[in-house]
PDB file of C-alpha atoms in Angstrom:
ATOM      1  CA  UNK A  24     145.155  76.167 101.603  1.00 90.00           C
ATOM      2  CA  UNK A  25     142.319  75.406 104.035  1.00 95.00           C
ATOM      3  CA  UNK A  26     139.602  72.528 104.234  1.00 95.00           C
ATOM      4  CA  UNK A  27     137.061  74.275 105.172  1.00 97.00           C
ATOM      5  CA  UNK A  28     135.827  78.108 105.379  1.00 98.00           C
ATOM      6  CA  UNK A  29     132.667  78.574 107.726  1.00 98.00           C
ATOM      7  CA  UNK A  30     130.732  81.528 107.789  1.00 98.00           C
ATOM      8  CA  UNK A  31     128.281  82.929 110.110  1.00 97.00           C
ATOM      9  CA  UNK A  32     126.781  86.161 111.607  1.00 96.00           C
ATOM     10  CA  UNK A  33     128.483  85.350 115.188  1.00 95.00           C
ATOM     11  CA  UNK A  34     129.079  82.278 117.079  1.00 96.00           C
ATOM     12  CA  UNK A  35     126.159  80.444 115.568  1.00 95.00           C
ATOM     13  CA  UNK A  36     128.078  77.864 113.158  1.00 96.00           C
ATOM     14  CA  UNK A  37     130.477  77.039 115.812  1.00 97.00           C
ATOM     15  CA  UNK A  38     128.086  73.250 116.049  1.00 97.00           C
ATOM     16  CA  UNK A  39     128.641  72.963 112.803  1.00 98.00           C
ATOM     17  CA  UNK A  40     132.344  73.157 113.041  1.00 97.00           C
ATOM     18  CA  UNK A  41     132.038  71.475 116.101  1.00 96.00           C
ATOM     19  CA  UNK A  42     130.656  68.244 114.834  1.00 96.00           C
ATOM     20  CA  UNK A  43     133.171  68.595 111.507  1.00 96.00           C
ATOM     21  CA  UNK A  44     135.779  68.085 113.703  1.00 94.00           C
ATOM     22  CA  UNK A  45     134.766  65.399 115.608  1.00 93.00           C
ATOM     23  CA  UNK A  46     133.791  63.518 112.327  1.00 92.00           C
ATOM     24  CA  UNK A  47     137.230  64.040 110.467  1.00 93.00           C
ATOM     25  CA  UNK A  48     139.797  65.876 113.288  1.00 90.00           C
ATOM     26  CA  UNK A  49     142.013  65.922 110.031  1.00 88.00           C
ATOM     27  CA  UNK A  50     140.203  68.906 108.467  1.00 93.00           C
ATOM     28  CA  UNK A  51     142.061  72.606 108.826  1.00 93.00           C
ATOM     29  CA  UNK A  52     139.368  74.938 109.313  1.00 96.00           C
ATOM     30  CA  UNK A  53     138.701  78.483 109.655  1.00 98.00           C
ATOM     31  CA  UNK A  54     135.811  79.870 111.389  1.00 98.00           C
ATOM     32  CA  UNK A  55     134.420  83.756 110.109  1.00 98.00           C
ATOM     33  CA  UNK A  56     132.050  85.481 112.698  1.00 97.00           C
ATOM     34  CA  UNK A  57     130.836  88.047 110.921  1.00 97.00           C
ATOM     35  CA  UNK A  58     129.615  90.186 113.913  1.00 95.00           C
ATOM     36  CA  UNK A  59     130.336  93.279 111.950  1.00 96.00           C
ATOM     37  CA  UNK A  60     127.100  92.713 110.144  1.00 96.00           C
ATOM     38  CA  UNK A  61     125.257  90.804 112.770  1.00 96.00           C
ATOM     39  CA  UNK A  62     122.291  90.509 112.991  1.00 95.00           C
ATOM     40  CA  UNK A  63     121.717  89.397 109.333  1.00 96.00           C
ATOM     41  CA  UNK A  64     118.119  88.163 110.265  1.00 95.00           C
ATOM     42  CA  UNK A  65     116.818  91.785 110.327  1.00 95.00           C
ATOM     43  CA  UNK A  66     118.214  92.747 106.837  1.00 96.00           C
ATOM     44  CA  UNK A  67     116.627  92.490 103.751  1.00 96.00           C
ATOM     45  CA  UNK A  68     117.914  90.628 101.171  1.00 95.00           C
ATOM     46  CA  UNK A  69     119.569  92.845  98.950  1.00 97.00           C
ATOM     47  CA  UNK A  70     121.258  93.847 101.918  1.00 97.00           C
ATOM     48  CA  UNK A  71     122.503  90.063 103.662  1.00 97.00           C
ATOM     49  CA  UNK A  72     123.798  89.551  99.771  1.00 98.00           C
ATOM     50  CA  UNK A  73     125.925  92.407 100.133  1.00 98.00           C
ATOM     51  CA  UNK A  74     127.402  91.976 103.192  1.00 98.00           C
ATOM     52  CA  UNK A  75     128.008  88.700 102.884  1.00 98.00           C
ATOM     53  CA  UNK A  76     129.469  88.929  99.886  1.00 98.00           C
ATOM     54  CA  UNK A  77     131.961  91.722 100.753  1.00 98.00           C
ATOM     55  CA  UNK A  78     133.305  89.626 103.707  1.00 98.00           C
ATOM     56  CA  UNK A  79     133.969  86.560 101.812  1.00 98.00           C
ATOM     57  CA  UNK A  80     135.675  88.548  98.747  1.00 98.00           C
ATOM     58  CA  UNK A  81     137.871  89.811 101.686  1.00 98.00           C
ATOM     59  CA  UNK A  82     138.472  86.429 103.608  1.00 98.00           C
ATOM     60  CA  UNK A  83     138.485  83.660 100.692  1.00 98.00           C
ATOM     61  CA  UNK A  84     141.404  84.835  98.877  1.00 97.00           C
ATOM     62  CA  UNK A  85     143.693  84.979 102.293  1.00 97.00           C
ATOM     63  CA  UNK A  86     142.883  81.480 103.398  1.00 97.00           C
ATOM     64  CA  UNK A  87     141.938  79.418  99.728  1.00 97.00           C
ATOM     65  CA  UNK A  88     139.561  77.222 101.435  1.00 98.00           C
ATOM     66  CA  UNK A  89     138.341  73.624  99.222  1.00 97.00           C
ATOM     67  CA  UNK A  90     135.021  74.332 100.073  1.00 98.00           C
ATOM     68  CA  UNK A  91     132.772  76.985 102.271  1.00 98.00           C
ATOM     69  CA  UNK A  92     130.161  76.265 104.892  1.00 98.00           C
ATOM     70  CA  UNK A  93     127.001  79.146 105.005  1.00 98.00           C
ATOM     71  CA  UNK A  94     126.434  77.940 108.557  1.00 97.00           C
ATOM     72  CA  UNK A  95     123.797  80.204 108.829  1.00 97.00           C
ATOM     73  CA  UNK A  96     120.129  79.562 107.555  1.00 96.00           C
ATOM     74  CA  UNK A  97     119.347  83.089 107.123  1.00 96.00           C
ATOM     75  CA  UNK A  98     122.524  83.681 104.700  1.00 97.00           C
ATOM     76  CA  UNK A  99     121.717  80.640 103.145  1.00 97.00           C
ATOM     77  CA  UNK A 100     117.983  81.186 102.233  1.00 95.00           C
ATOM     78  CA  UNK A 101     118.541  84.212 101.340  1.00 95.00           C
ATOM     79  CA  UNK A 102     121.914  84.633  99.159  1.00 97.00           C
ATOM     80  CA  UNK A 103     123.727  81.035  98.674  1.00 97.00           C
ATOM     81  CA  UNK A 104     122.812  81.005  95.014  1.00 96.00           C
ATOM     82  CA  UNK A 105     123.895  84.771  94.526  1.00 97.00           C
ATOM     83  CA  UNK A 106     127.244  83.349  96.262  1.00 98.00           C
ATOM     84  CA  UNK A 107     127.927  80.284  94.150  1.00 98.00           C
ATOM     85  CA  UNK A 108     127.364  82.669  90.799  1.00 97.00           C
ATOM     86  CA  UNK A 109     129.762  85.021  91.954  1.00 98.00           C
ATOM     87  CA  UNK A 110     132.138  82.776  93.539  1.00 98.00           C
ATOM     88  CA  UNK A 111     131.929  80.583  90.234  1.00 95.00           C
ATOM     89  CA  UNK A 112     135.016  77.699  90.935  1.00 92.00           C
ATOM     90  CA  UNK A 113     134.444  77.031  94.869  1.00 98.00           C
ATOM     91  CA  UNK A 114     131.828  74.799  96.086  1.00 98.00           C
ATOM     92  CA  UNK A 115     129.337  76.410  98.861  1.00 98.00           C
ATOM     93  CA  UNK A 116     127.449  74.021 100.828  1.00 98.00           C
ATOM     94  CA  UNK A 117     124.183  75.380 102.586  1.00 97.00           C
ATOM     95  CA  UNK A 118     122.648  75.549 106.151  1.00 96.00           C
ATOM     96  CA  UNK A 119     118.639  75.151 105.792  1.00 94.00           C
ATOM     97  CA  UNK A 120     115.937  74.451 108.175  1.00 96.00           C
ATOM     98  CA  UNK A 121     115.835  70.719 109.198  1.00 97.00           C
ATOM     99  CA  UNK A 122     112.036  70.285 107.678  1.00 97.00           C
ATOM    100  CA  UNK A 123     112.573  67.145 106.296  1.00 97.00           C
ATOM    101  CA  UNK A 124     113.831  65.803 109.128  1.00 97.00           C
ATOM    102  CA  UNK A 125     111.214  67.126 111.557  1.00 98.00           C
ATOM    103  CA  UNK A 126     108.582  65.486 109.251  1.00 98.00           C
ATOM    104  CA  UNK A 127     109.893  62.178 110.118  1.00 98.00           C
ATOM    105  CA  UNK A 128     109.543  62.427 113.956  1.00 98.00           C
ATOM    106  CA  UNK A 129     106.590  63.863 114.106  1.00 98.00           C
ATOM    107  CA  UNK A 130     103.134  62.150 115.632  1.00 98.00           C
ATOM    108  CA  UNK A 131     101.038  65.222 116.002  1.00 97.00           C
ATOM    109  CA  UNK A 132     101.883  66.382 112.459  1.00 98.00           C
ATOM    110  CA  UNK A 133     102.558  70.105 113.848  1.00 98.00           C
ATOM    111  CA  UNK A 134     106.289  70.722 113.630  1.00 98.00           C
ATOM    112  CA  UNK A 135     107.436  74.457 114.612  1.00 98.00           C
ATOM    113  CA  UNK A 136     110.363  76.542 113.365  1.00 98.00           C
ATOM    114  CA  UNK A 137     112.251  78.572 114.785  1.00 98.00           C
ATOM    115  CA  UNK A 138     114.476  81.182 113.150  1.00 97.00           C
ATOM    116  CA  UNK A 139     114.876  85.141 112.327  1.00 96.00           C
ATOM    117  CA  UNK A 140     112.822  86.987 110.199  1.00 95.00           C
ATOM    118  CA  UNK A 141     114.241  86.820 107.525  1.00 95.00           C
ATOM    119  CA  UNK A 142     114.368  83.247 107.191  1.00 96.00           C
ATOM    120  CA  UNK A 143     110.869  82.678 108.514  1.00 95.00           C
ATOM    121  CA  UNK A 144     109.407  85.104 105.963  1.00 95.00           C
ATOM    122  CA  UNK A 145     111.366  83.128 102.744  1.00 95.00           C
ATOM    123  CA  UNK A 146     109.416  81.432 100.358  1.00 95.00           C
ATOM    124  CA  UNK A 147     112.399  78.963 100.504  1.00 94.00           C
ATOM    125  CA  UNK A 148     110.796  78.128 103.322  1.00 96.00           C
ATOM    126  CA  UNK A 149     107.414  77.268 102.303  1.00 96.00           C
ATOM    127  CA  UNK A 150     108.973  75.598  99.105  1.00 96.00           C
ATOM    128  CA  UNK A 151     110.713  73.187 101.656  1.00 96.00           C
ATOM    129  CA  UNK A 152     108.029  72.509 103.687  1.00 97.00           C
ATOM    130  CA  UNK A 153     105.901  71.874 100.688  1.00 97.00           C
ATOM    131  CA  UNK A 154     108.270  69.599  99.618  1.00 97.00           C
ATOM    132  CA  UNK A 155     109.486  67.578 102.788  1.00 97.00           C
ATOM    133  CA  UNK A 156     105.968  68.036 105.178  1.00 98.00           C
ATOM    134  CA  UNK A 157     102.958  68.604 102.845  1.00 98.00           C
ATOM    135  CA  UNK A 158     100.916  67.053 105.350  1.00 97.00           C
ATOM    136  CA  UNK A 159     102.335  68.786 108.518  1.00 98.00           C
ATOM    137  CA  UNK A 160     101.061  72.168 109.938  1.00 98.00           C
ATOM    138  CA  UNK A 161     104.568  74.554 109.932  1.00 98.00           C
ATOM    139  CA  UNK A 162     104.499  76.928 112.756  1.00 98.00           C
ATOM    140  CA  UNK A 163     106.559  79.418 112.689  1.00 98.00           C
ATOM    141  CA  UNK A 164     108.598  82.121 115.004  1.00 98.00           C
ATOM    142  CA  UNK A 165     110.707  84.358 114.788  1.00 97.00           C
ATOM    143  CA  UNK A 166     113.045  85.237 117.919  1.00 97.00           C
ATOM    144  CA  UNK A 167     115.537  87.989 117.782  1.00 95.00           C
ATOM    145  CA  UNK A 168     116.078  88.846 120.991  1.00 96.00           C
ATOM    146  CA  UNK A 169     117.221  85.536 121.945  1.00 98.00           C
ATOM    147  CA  UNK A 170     119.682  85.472 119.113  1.00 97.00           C
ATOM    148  CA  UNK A 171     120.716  88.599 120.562  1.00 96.00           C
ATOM    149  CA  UNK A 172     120.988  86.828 123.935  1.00 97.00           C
ATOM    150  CA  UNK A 173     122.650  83.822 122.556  1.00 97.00           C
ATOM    151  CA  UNK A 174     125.366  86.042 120.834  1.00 95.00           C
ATOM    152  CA  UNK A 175     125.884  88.470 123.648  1.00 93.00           C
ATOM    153  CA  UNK A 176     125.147  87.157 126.796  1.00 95.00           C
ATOM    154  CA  UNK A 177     124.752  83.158 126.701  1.00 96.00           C
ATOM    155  CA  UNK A 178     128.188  81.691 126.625  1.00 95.00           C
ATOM    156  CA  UNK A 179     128.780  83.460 130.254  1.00 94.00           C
ATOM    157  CA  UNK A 180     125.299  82.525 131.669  1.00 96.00           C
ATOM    158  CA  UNK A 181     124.622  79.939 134.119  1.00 97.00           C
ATOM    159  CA  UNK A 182     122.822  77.078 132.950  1.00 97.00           C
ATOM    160  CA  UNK A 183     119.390  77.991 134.791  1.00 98.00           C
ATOM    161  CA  UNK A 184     119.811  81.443 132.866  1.00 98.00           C
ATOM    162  CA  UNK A 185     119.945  79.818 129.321  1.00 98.00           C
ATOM    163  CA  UNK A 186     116.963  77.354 130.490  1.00 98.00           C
ATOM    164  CA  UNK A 187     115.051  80.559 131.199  1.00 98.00           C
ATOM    165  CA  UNK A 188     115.745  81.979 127.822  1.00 98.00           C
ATOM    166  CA  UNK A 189     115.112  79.168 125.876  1.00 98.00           C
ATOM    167  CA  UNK A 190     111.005  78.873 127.792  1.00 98.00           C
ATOM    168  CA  UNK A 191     109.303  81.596 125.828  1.00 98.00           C
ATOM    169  CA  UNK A 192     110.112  79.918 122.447  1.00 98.00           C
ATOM    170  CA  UNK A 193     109.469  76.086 123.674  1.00 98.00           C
ATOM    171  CA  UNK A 194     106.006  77.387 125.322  1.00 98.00           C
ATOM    172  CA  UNK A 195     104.996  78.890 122.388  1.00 98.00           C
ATOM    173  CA  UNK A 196     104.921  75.463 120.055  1.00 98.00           C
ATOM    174  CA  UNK A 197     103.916  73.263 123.069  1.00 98.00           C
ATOM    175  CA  UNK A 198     100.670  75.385 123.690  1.00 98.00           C
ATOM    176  CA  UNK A 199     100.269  74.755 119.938  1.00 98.00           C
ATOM    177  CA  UNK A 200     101.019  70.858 119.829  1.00 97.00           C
ATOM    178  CA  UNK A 201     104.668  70.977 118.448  1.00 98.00           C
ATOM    179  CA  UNK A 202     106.494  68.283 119.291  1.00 98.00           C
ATOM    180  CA  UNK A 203     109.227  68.571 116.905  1.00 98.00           C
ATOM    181  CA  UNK A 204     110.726  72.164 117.341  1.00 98.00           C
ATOM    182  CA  UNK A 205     113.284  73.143 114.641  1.00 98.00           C
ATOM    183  CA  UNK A 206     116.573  74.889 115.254  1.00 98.00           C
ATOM    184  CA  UNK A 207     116.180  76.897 112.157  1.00 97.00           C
ATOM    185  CA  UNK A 208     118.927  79.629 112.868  1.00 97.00           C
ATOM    186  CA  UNK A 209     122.573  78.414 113.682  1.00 97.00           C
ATOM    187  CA  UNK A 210     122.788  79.706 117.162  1.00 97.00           C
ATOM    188  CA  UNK A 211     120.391  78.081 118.491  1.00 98.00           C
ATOM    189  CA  UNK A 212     122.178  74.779 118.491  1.00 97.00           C
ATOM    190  CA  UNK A 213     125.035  76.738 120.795  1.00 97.00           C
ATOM    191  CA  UNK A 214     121.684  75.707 123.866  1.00 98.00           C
ATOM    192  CA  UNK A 215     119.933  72.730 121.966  1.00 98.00           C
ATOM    193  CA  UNK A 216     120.825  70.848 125.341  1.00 97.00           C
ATOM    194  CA  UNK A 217     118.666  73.741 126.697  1.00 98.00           C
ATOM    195  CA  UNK A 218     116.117  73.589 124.484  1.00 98.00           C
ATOM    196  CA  UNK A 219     115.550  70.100 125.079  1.00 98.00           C
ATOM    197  CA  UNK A 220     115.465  70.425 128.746  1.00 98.00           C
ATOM    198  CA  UNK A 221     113.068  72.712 129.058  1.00 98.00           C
ATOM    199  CA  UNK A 222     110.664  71.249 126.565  1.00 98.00           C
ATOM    200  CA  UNK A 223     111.149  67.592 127.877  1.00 97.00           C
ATOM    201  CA  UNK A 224     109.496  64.759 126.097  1.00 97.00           C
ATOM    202  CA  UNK A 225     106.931  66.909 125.091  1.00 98.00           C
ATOM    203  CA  UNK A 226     108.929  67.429 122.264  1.00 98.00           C
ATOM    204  CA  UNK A 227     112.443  66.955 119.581  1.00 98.00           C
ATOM    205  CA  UNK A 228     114.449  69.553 119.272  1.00 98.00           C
ATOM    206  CA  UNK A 229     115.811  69.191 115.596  1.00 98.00           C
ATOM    207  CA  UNK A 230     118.721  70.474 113.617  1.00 97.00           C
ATOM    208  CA  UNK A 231     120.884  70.367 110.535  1.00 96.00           C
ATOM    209  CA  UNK A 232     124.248  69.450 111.855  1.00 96.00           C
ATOM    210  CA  UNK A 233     124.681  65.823 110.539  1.00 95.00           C
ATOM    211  CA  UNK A 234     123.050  66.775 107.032  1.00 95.00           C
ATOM    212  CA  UNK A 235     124.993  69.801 106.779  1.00 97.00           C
ATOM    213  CA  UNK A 236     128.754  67.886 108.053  1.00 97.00           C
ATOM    214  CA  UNK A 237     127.895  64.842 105.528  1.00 96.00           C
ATOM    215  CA  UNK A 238     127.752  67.288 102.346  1.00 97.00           C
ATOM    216  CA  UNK A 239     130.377  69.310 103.252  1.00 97.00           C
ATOM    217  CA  UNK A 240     132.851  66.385 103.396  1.00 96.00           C
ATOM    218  CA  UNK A 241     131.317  64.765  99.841  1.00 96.00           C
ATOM    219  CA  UNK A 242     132.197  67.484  98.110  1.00 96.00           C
ATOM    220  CA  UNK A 243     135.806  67.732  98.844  1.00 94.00           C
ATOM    221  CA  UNK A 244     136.028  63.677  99.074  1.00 91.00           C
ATOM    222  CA  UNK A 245     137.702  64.616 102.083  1.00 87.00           C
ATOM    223  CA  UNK A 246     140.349  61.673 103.862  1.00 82.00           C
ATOM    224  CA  UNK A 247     138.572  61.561 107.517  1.00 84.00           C
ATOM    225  CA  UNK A 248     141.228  58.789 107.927  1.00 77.00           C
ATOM    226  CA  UNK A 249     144.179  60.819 107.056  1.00 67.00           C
ATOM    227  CA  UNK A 250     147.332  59.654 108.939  1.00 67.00           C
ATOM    228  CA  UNK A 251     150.058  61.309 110.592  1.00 57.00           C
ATOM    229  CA  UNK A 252     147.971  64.767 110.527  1.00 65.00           C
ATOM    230  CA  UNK A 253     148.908  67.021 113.446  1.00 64.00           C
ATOM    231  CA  UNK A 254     145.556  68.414 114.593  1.00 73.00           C
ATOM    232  CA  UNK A 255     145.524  72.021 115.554  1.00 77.00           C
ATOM    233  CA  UNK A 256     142.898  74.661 116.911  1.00 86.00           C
ATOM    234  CA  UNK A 257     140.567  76.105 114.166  1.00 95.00           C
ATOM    235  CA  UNK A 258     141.368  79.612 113.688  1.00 96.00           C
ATOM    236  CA  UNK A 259     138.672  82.042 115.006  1.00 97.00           C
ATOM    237  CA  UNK A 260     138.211  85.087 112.648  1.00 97.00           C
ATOM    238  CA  UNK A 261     135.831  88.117 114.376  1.00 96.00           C
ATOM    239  CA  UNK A 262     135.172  90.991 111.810  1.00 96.00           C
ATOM    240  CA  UNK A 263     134.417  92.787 114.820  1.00 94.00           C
ATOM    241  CA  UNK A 264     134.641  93.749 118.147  1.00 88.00           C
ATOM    242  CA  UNK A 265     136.544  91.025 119.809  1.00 86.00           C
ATOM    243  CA  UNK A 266     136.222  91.487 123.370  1.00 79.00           C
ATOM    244  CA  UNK A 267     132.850  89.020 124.039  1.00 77.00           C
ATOM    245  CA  UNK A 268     134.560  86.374 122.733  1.00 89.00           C
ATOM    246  CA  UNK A 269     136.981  84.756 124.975  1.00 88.00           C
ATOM    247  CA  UNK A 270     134.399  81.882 126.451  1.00 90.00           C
ATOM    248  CA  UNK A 271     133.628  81.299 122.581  1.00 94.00           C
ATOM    249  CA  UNK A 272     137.157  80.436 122.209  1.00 93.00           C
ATOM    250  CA  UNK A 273     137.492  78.247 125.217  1.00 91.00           C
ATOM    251  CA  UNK A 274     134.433  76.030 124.475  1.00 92.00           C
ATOM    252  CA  UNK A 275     135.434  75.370 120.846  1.00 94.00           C
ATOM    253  CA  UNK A 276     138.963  75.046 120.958  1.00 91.00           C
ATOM    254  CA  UNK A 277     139.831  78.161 118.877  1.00 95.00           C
ATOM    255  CA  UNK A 278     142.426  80.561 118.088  1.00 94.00           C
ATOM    256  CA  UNK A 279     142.036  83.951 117.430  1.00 90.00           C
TER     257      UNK A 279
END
């Protein structure tokens, strides 16, 4: 049996797991990069429910995980309730934009999001921001290529490189009075060092981690202060091709 099950498109949920780990190194976890499918923020809906669903009906039975982590917003939005019905007995805990949190830190009232399409165009979304930031102005963008960038190419950058990919996207909600910028899709937190350099004080780069972390641990009243636990590497599982993934693996303290 395993604590924790994390799921994601590619390396995005890796800060999730990431910041699990350093909160309770007694957890056994198993990360899923489901680059088979990836990107999920260009498919419909009908279409990330199915694919997400197949992959877990392969992976949850092999590794009988106490709870599962949707570290990705776009899954979540779109098919975390369509997981929980079929998936009846295991808790699923959720990855959703930080809106709330954004409100909070906010002076200009203008908080931006970033995230795919698919999550941008959600009436989850709206519902949320209705909810958490009635009076705030929510802009909104969508950025695919640099999820493509982050996935592909950022993890073997230099640091000047991920800067420059990160600019478009911090530009965009400056010139609009953001100062609170969401990290509304997962891999985006793999540069939210970048993010934040480039967009300076001008604005807070926000995102789910600590949220996300503090649920998943309630709801398997999980022992962070377990004793004479022998911690190990967090096995890596790539649904497919492997080869790009080597760095991943070396940052994060995984094993494929």
């Amino acid at each position: 049996m395993t604590d924790f099950l994390f799921v994601d498109s590619g390396t995005g949920g890796l800060p999730y797991l990431e910041h699990l780990k350093k909160v309770c190194p007694a957890a056994s976890c198993v990360y899923i990069a489901d680059n088979k499918n990836f990107p999920y923020g260009t498919k419909s809906h009908a279409q990330i429910v199915e694919c997400i669903t197949g992959t877990l009906e392969k992976y949850i039975p092999l590794y009988e995980p106490r709870a599962v982590v949707v570290a990705c917003n776009t899954i979540s939005v779109n098919a975390l309730e369509d997981l929980r019905a079929h998936f009846k007995d295991l808790p699923f805990v959720g990855t959703v934009p930080a809106i709330k949190v954004a409100a909070s830190l906010t002076k200009t009232r203008r908080i931006g999001l970033l995230a795919t399409k698919a999550t941008v165009e959600n009436p989850y979304v709206t519902a949320l921001k209705e909810k958490f930031a009635s009076d705030c102005e929510l802009i909104l963008r969508d950025d695919t290529d640099l999820i493509d960038y982050i996935e592909k190419k950022s993890f073997t950058a230099a640091e000047n490189e991920n800067d420059k990919a990160c600019l478009p996207a911090v530009n965009f909600f400056l010139e609009k009075q953001v100062d609170a910028i969401i990290l509304g899709c997962t891999h985006f937190l793999n540069l939210k060092e970048n993010f934040q350099r480039v967009a300076k004080d001008k604005a807070v780069i926000v995102d789910s981690r600590e949220g996300v972390v503090k649920r998943a641990l309630s709801v398997v009243n999980m022992n962070c202060k377990a004793e004479n636990f022998s911690e190990t590497p967090s096995r890596l599982i790539i649904t497919g091709d492997k080869k790009d993934y080597v760095e991943v693996c070396k940052r994060y303290n995984l094993v494929l």
